[in-house]
Structure formats: C-alpha cells, structure tokens
Amino acid sequence: MSKFARIIGTGSYLPPKIVTNNDLEKMLDTSDEWIVARTGIKERRQVTDETTCDLATIASNNALEAAGINASDLDLIILATTTPDKIFPATATILQNSIGASCPAFDLQSVCSGFIYALTTAEQYIKTGAANKVLVVGSETLSRIVDWKDRSTAILFGDGAGAVILSGDEETGILHSKLFSDGKYLSSLQVSNNHINETGYIEMAGNEVFKIAVTNLSNLAEETLKECNMSTDELDWMVPHQANIRIISAVAKRIKTPMDKVIVTLDKHGNTSAASIPLALDVAVRDGRIKKGNKLLFEGIGGGFSWGSVLVQF
C-alpha cells in the first residue's frame, strides 16, 4: 500500500480569446484602473465554441505528457467543475472518452475549492490501494454563467483548465489535507436561478465574501502548518485559489509569507474557479519556479461555502 499520492505531471490550457479590462470598459461602467486596484486582474480568457471538456482534454493530455504516461495507464479520473457540459452524463466520462482512457470517471462540484476536494478524494483512492494513477482536473467555462451587465462579477471570472497526474509513492507527495463546508453562507456567493436564463447567473456579496475568505483561509493555513509542525519559513510556495489579489495578499500577510513566495496568475487568468490552482501550479512548474522537493500549500474557498487546503511535497 502506497503511503503518499505524489504529483508526477501537470498540465493546463487557456482558450485563445482574451478579454481585457479595456474591453470591459466598453460594456460596463468601469475602468482598467478600478478593476486592477480592486482585484489585481488585467485580463481573462473566454471560450467561443469550446466546451468545458474541450479545455479539460488539452490540459489532461499536457499533464499526461509531462508525467510520461498514457491515458490507458489511468485508474481513475476526477473532474472538478461548476460548469459541466451537460446535466448528465458527467463531463468526466466525456473527458475519459476524449483522451482514450478506460477507467472510472466522475465529476466533483465544490466550486472554487473543487480542485482541493478532488485532490483530497484522489489521495484517498491511492492511500487505500484502490488506484495508483489518477488524473485530477479542474476545468471551467464560467463565462457561460456570468451576467455581463453586472460590474461586480463580470470583471472577475475567466475560463480555463488545469490538470495533475497523481501516482502512489512510498516516500513523498501529499503530506496533509483539510476540508470544510458551511452552508449558512449560501446567499453570499451563489448561482441564482432566475428569469434571465435557465441556469441563472453568479451573484456575489463582495465585501462579505472578502471577509469570509480572508478569515477562513488564514485560519486554515495556520492550522495546516501547525498540524504539520512546519513554520512558514519551511514553506517554499503558496499556490492559492486565484480569486482576488487583496484576498491573496491579506492571507499571505497574516501567515507572514512574503508575496515573492506566492504564485499569482490571476492578472492574466482572472478567477477560473476549480481550474485556478492547477493552472497556477502548471505555470510555475513550467517556468521553473516550482522544483522537485519544494513544499507547496494549496488553498481554495468556494461559494456556498466550502474551503480546504493541501500541503504537498512536490
């Protein structure tokens, strides 16, 4: 039985269409300066005719190539998404067919903490010996559920996908994980069904979300490090959910982690929900910042609310 689930490959994909803050100025009562000051976002990607599975397929193939394995080697696929292609079947099963795998596959919905939840679930399969090679993907086409007339949300979200391959390892990998949920925050951030379209659009109480996110993510980071008998100095990188630069900065400050040890990609990607952590991870792995042996802290919090962390030795 393998003790650890180790990340052996990463991959990502962004649709080619770029929506800049200047583009949004033409649609909304806003400005580039206003958006950057309040969110840190300069641009985001938007699908045209691509589906959530299309994005996931490319990210997954990139991760498989990085891991040096074939889709036929996979024992399980878990796809975290808030924006599935269909009500059913699960988008993960469409992905399984798309990449040529033959293993079980299922979707997991936990909004912006979806990748954390999926990674923790995959770890359990590996630790129990039920699987040895697992593909974990976060893929979103959030532009489909954004109200492009709502200045408070239209500026935040983007489309994209990120993926990792987990493999059983006796020496290193995921060191610790923690998951939380609290449904009393439902009205703070949700997709509300209404008469605009069949699905509804994202609704958010921005100030309340900021306070909830900073408090819970800061406490979570402190608890995680304490339970692992680690100091922040021993942490090589924090790879947070890319929601808002003010949230990321506030959490980093509270746990005394300098921003030069935090991976930030939301200026180019926006908030890609379940895709944001694996996207940021892949960027930093491929540009050489994250190296083998580094200790990484993943943290995410999603609407409703759910939040969690994973501490990894890469």
Short mmCIF file of C-alpha atoms in Angstrom, two decimals:
data_model
loop_
_atom_site.label_atom_id
_atom_site.label_comp_id
_atom_site.label_asym_id
_atom_site.label_seq_id
_atom_site.Cartn_x
_atom_site.Cartn_y
_atom_site.Cartn_z
CA MET A 1 0.00 0.00 0.00
CA SER A 2 1.39 3.39 -1.01
CA LYS A 3 1.56 5.97 1.75
CA PHE A 4 1.61 9.11 -0.37
CA ALA A 5 -0.06 10.44 -3.51
CA ARG A 6 2.61 12.30 -5.48
CA ILE A 7 2.11 14.76 -8.34
CA ILE A 8 4.12 13.43 -11.28
CA GLY A 9 2.82 15.69 -14.05
CA THR A 10 0.98 18.97 -14.55
CA GLY A 11 -0.84 20.50 -17.50
CA SER A 12 -3.09 23.42 -18.34
CA TYR A 13 -4.94 25.11 -21.14
CA LEU A 14 -6.46 28.55 -21.75
CA PRO A 15 -8.83 29.35 -24.63
CA PRO A 16 -7.25 31.81 -27.08
CA LYS A 17 -9.79 34.64 -26.77
CA ILE A 18 -8.55 37.35 -24.37
CA VAL A 19 -10.95 39.79 -22.71
CA THR A 20 -9.05 42.79 -21.34
CA ASN A 21 -10.19 45.38 -18.84
CA ASN A 22 -10.30 47.85 -21.72
CA ASP A 23 -12.77 45.55 -23.47
CA LEU A 24 -14.96 45.60 -20.35
CA GLU A 25 -14.82 49.41 -20.25
CA LYS A 26 -16.87 49.38 -23.46
CA MET A 27 -19.58 47.22 -21.86
CA LEU A 28 -19.68 48.35 -18.23
CA ASP A 29 -19.34 51.45 -16.07
CA THR A 30 -15.79 50.58 -15.03
CA SER A 31 -12.15 51.19 -15.88
CA ASP A 32 -8.88 49.32 -16.08
CA GLU A 33 -7.56 51.25 -13.06
CA TRP A 34 -10.65 50.43 -10.98
CA ILE A 35 -10.52 46.71 -11.79
CA VAL A 36 -6.77 46.35 -11.19
CA ALA A 37 -6.91 48.25 -7.90
CA ARG A 38 -9.73 46.14 -6.50
CA THR A 39 -8.94 42.71 -7.95
CA GLY A 40 -5.45 42.61 -9.47
CA ILE A 41 -6.96 41.28 -12.72
CA LYS A 42 -5.85 42.75 -16.07
CA GLU A 43 -7.30 40.19 -18.46
CA ARG A 44 -9.10 36.87 -18.59
CA ARG A 45 -9.79 34.19 -21.20
CA GLN A 46 -13.20 33.38 -22.67
CA VAL A 47 -14.40 30.41 -24.68
CA THR A 48 -16.03 30.91 -28.05
CA ASP A 49 -17.26 27.48 -29.10
CA GLU A 50 -15.09 25.39 -26.74
CA THR A 51 -16.70 23.26 -24.03
CA THR A 52 -15.53 22.51 -20.51
CA CYS A 53 -14.45 19.08 -21.76
CA ASP A 54 -12.51 20.60 -24.66
CA LEU A 55 -10.42 22.64 -22.23
CA ALA A 56 -10.01 19.67 -19.88
CA THR A 57 -8.89 17.41 -22.72
CA ILE A 58 -5.94 19.60 -23.70
CA ALA A 59 -4.92 20.22 -20.08
CA SER A 60 -5.13 16.48 -19.36
CA ASN A 61 -3.08 15.50 -22.39
CA ASN A 62 -0.44 18.04 -21.37
CA ALA A 63 -0.33 16.55 -17.87
CA LEU A 64 -0.10 13.00 -19.23
CA GLU A 65 2.79 14.02 -21.47
CA ALA A 66 4.57 15.70 -18.54
CA ALA A 67 4.09 12.58 -16.42
CA GLY A 68 5.34 10.32 -19.19
CA ILE A 69 2.33 8.01 -19.09
CA ASN A 70 -0.55 7.14 -21.38
CA ALA A 71 -4.27 7.60 -20.78
CA SER A 72 -4.56 3.81 -20.73
CA ASP A 73 -2.42 3.80 -17.57
CA LEU A 74 -5.01 5.76 -15.58
CA ASP A 75 -7.01 4.05 -12.85
CA LEU A 76 -9.38 6.95 -12.16
CA ILE A 77 -10.39 10.41 -13.43
CA ILE A 78 -11.89 13.10 -11.19
CA LEU A 79 -13.05 16.32 -12.84
CA ALA A 80 -13.83 19.31 -10.63
CA THR A 81 -16.17 21.73 -12.35
CA THR A 82 -19.02 24.15 -11.69
CA THR A 83 -19.85 24.35 -15.39
CA PRO A 84 -20.38 20.81 -16.74
CA ASP A 85 -21.13 20.35 -20.41
CA LYS A 86 -24.43 18.61 -19.63
CA ILE A 87 -26.61 17.83 -16.61
CA PHE A 88 -25.66 14.24 -17.44
CA PRO A 89 -23.58 12.34 -18.30
CA ALA A 90 -20.73 13.58 -16.12
CA THR A 91 -18.26 15.69 -18.08
CA ALA A 92 -15.54 13.40 -16.68
CA THR A 93 -16.92 10.50 -18.70
CA ILE A 94 -16.87 12.63 -21.86
CA LEU A 95 -13.26 13.52 -20.97
CA GLN A 96 -12.41 9.85 -20.41
CA ASN A 97 -13.54 9.03 -23.94
CA SER A 98 -11.85 12.11 -25.37
CA ILE A 99 -8.38 11.19 -24.07
CA GLY A 100 -8.77 7.46 -24.73
CA ALA A 101 -8.86 6.22 -21.13
CA SER A 102 -10.86 3.22 -19.92
CA CYS A 103 -11.02 3.85 -16.17
CA PRO A 104 -13.87 5.06 -13.93
CA ALA A 105 -14.53 8.80 -14.12
CA PHE A 106 -16.75 11.18 -12.20
CA ASP A 107 -17.40 14.89 -11.66
CA LEU A 108 -16.99 16.69 -8.34
CA GLN A 109 -18.69 20.02 -7.64
CA SER A 110 -17.28 22.20 -4.90
CA VAL A 111 -16.97 25.48 -6.81
CA CYS A 112 -13.63 27.28 -6.33
CA SER A 113 -12.38 24.71 -3.81
CA GLY A 114 -13.23 21.92 -6.24
CA PHE A 115 -9.63 21.09 -7.11
CA ILE A 116 -8.74 20.82 -3.39
CA TYR A 117 -11.69 18.48 -2.81
CA ALA A 118 -10.85 16.42 -5.91
CA LEU A 119 -7.17 16.16 -4.99
CA THR A 120 -8.05 15.01 -1.46
CA THR A 121 -10.51 12.45 -2.85
CA ALA A 122 -7.93 11.11 -5.29
CA GLU A 123 -5.41 10.85 -2.45
CA GLN A 124 -7.76 8.54 -0.55
CA TYR A 125 -8.06 6.19 -3.53
CA ILE A 126 -4.27 5.98 -3.74
CA LYS A 127 -3.69 5.59 0.01
CA THR A 128 -6.15 2.70 0.21
CA GLY A 129 -4.64 0.99 -2.82
CA ALA A 130 -7.83 1.32 -4.88
CA ALA A 131 -5.93 3.31 -7.55
CA ASN A 132 -2.33 4.05 -8.42
CA LYS A 133 -2.54 6.58 -11.26
CA VAL A 134 -5.23 9.27 -11.01
CA LEU A 135 -5.97 12.22 -13.27
CA VAL A 136 -7.37 15.21 -11.34
CA VAL A 137 -8.68 18.09 -13.44
CA GLY A 138 -10.23 21.48 -12.76
CA SER A 139 -11.99 22.88 -15.83
CA GLU A 140 -14.41 25.80 -16.11
CA THR A 141 -16.31 27.81 -18.68
CA LEU A 142 -17.59 30.38 -16.21
CA SER A 143 -18.30 32.94 -18.92
CA ARG A 144 -21.47 30.92 -19.57
CA ILE A 145 -22.88 31.85 -16.15
CA VAL A 146 -21.58 35.41 -15.80
CA ASP A 147 -24.03 38.29 -16.09
CA TRP A 148 -22.03 40.56 -18.40
CA LYS A 149 -24.12 43.53 -17.25
CA ASP A 150 -23.11 43.05 -13.59
CA ARG A 151 -19.96 45.04 -12.91
CA SER A 152 -19.29 43.31 -9.60
CA THR A 153 -18.93 39.83 -11.16
CA ALA A 154 -18.24 40.29 -14.88
CA ILE A 155 -14.76 41.65 -14.16
CA LEU A 156 -13.71 38.64 -12.07
CA PHE A 157 -14.19 35.39 -13.91
CA GLY A 158 -12.38 33.59 -16.71
CA ASP A 159 -12.32 30.23 -18.48
CA GLY A 160 -9.55 27.64 -18.38
CA ALA A 161 -8.41 24.21 -17.24
CA GLY A 162 -5.60 22.70 -15.19
CA ALA A 163 -4.70 19.09 -14.51
CA VAL A 164 -2.36 16.92 -12.47
CA ILE A 165 -1.42 13.25 -12.51
CA LEU A 166 -1.15 11.61 -9.09
CA SER A 167 0.83 8.42 -8.54
CA GLY A 168 1.41 6.25 -5.50
CA ASP A 169 4.78 6.88 -3.84
CA GLU A 170 6.32 5.46 -0.68
CA GLU A 171 8.47 8.50 0.08
CA THR A 172 6.78 11.80 -0.70
CA GLY A 173 3.67 13.53 -2.05
CA ILE A 174 0.57 14.92 -0.34
CA LEU A 175 1.52 15.45 3.31
CA HIS A 176 -1.72 16.82 4.75
CA SER A 177 -5.21 17.93 3.73
CA LYS A 178 -8.15 19.63 5.42
CA LEU A 179 -11.68 20.23 4.13
CA PHE A 180 -14.51 22.39 5.47
CA SER A 181 -18.02 23.49 4.46
CA ASP A 182 -20.63 25.84 5.89
CA GLY A 183 -23.93 26.26 4.08
CA LYS A 184 -25.04 29.26 6.13
CA TYR A 185 -23.08 31.45 3.71
CA LEU A 186 -25.23 30.37 0.75
CA SER A 187 -26.52 33.81 -0.15
CA SER A 188 -23.05 35.39 -0.15
CA LEU A 189 -21.93 33.69 -3.35
CA GLN A 190 -24.18 31.51 -5.47
CA VAL A 191 -25.69 30.93 -8.87
CA SER A 192 -29.27 32.05 -8.53
CA ASN A 193 -31.95 30.66 -10.80
CA ASN A 194 -33.95 33.47 -12.32
CA HIS A 195 -35.82 34.51 -15.43
CA ILE A 196 -32.74 35.68 -17.35
CA ASN A 197 -31.74 32.21 -18.49
CA GLU A 198 -32.34 28.61 -17.49
CA THR A 199 -29.19 28.30 -15.39
CA GLY A 200 -29.04 31.64 -13.64
CA TYR A 201 -26.03 33.87 -13.10
CA ILE A 202 -23.37 34.28 -10.45
CA GLU A 203 -24.48 36.53 -7.59
CA MET A 204 -21.97 37.77 -5.02
CA ALA A 205 -21.90 39.98 -1.93
CA GLY A 206 -18.35 41.16 -2.45
CA ASN A 207 -17.49 42.66 0.94
CA GLU A 208 -18.91 39.69 2.82
CA VAL A 209 -17.08 37.21 0.59
CA PHE A 210 -13.80 39.05 1.20
CA LYS A 211 -14.16 38.81 4.99
CA ILE A 212 -15.21 35.14 4.92
CA ALA A 213 -12.37 34.20 2.57
CA VAL A 214 -9.60 36.02 4.43
CA THR A 215 -10.68 34.75 7.85
CA ASN A 216 -11.16 31.12 6.87
CA LEU A 217 -8.14 30.82 4.57
CA SER A 218 -5.83 32.47 7.11
CA ASN A 219 -7.04 30.21 9.91
CA LEU A 220 -6.76 27.20 7.64
CA ALA A 221 -3.18 27.97 6.64
CA GLU A 222 -2.15 28.47 10.26
CA GLU A 223 -3.83 25.23 11.35
CA THR A 224 -2.34 23.25 8.47
CA LEU A 225 1.21 24.37 9.18
CA LYS A 226 0.77 23.81 12.92
CA GLU A 227 -0.55 20.29 12.43
CA CYS A 228 2.43 19.52 10.17
CA ASN A 229 4.89 21.04 12.68
CA MET A 230 6.04 23.47 9.99
CA SER A 231 6.88 27.15 10.07
CA THR A 232 6.10 29.48 7.19
CA ASP A 233 9.86 29.68 6.56
CA GLU A 234 9.82 26.00 5.62
CA LEU A 235 7.13 26.59 3.01
CA ASP A 236 8.59 27.11 -0.46
CA TRP A 237 5.45 28.30 -2.22
CA MET A 238 1.84 29.11 -1.51
CA VAL A 239 -0.36 28.32 -4.53
CA PRO A 240 -3.74 29.85 -3.64
CA HIS A 241 -7.05 29.95 -5.43
CA GLN A 242 -6.79 32.96 -7.74
CA ALA A 243 -9.84 34.92 -6.62
CA ASN A 244 -8.67 38.42 -5.80
CA ILE A 245 -5.23 39.88 -5.14
CA ARG A 246 -6.48 41.58 -1.98
CA ILE A 247 -7.59 38.23 -0.54
CA ILE A 248 -4.32 36.55 -1.50
CA SER A 249 -2.24 39.41 -0.06
CA ALA A 250 -4.23 39.56 3.18
CA VAL A 251 -3.84 35.83 3.81
CA ALA A 252 -0.12 35.90 2.98
CA LYS A 253 0.40 38.85 5.34
CA ARG A 254 -1.46 37.19 8.19
CA ILE A 255 0.59 33.99 7.98
CA LYS A 256 3.80 36.01 7.48
CA THR A 257 4.54 34.69 3.99
CA PRO A 258 6.17 37.23 1.61
CA MET A 259 4.39 37.73 -1.69
CA ASP A 260 7.51 36.62 -3.56
CA LYS A 261 6.73 33.12 -2.25
CA VAL A 262 3.15 33.22 -3.55
CA ILE A 263 2.23 32.07 -7.06
CA VAL A 264 -0.06 34.67 -8.63
CA THR A 265 -1.58 34.27 -12.10
CA LEU A 266 -4.96 35.97 -11.75
CA ASP A 267 -3.67 39.11 -13.51
CA LYS A 268 -3.69 37.08 -16.74
CA HIS A 269 -6.29 34.41 -15.95
CA GLY A 270 -8.90 36.03 -13.71
CA ASN A 271 -10.82 33.74 -11.35
CA THR A 272 -11.13 30.36 -13.07
CA SER A 273 -12.74 28.67 -10.06
CA ALA A 274 -11.78 24.97 -9.82
CA ALA A 275 -9.17 25.45 -12.56
CA SER A 276 -7.26 28.25 -10.85
CA ILE A 277 -4.93 26.28 -8.55
CA PRO A 278 -3.84 23.65 -11.11
CA LEU A 279 -3.45 26.41 -13.74
CA ALA A 280 -1.19 28.42 -11.43
CA LEU A 281 0.71 25.29 -10.45
CA ASP A 282 1.38 24.32 -14.05
CA VAL A 283 2.56 27.82 -14.96
CA ALA A 284 5.03 27.86 -12.06
CA VAL A 285 6.27 24.32 -12.74
CA ARG A 286 6.89 25.07 -16.40
CA ASP A 287 8.64 28.39 -15.80
CA GLY A 288 10.95 26.73 -13.28
CA ARG A 289 9.87 28.43 -10.07
CA ILE A 290 8.45 25.25 -8.54
CA LYS A 291 11.02 22.47 -8.36
CA LYS A 292 11.07 18.86 -7.23
CA GLY A 293 11.18 18.62 -3.46
CA ASN A 294 9.52 22.02 -2.86
CA LYS A 295 6.85 22.19 -0.17
CA LEU A 296 3.65 23.75 -1.53
CA LEU A 297 0.48 24.90 0.18
CA PHE A 298 -2.68 24.83 -1.94
CA GLU A 299 -5.70 26.72 -0.57
CA GLY A 300 -9.12 27.34 -2.04
CA ILE A 301 -12.50 28.65 -0.97
CA GLY A 302 -15.70 28.44 -2.98
CA GLY A 303 -19.23 29.79 -2.96
CA GLY A 304 -21.73 28.40 -0.57
CA PHE A 305 -19.14 27.99 1.22
CA SER A 306 -16.58 25.20 1.02
CA TRP A 307 -12.85 25.56 1.61
CA GLY A 308 -9.78 23.43 2.07
CA SER A 309 -6.03 23.07 1.91
CA VAL A 310 -3.50 20.53 0.70
CA LEU A 311 0.16 20.54 1.74
CA VAL A 312 2.35 18.86 -0.86
CA GLN A 313 5.98 17.94 -1.24
CA PHE A 314 6.36 18.23 -4.97
#
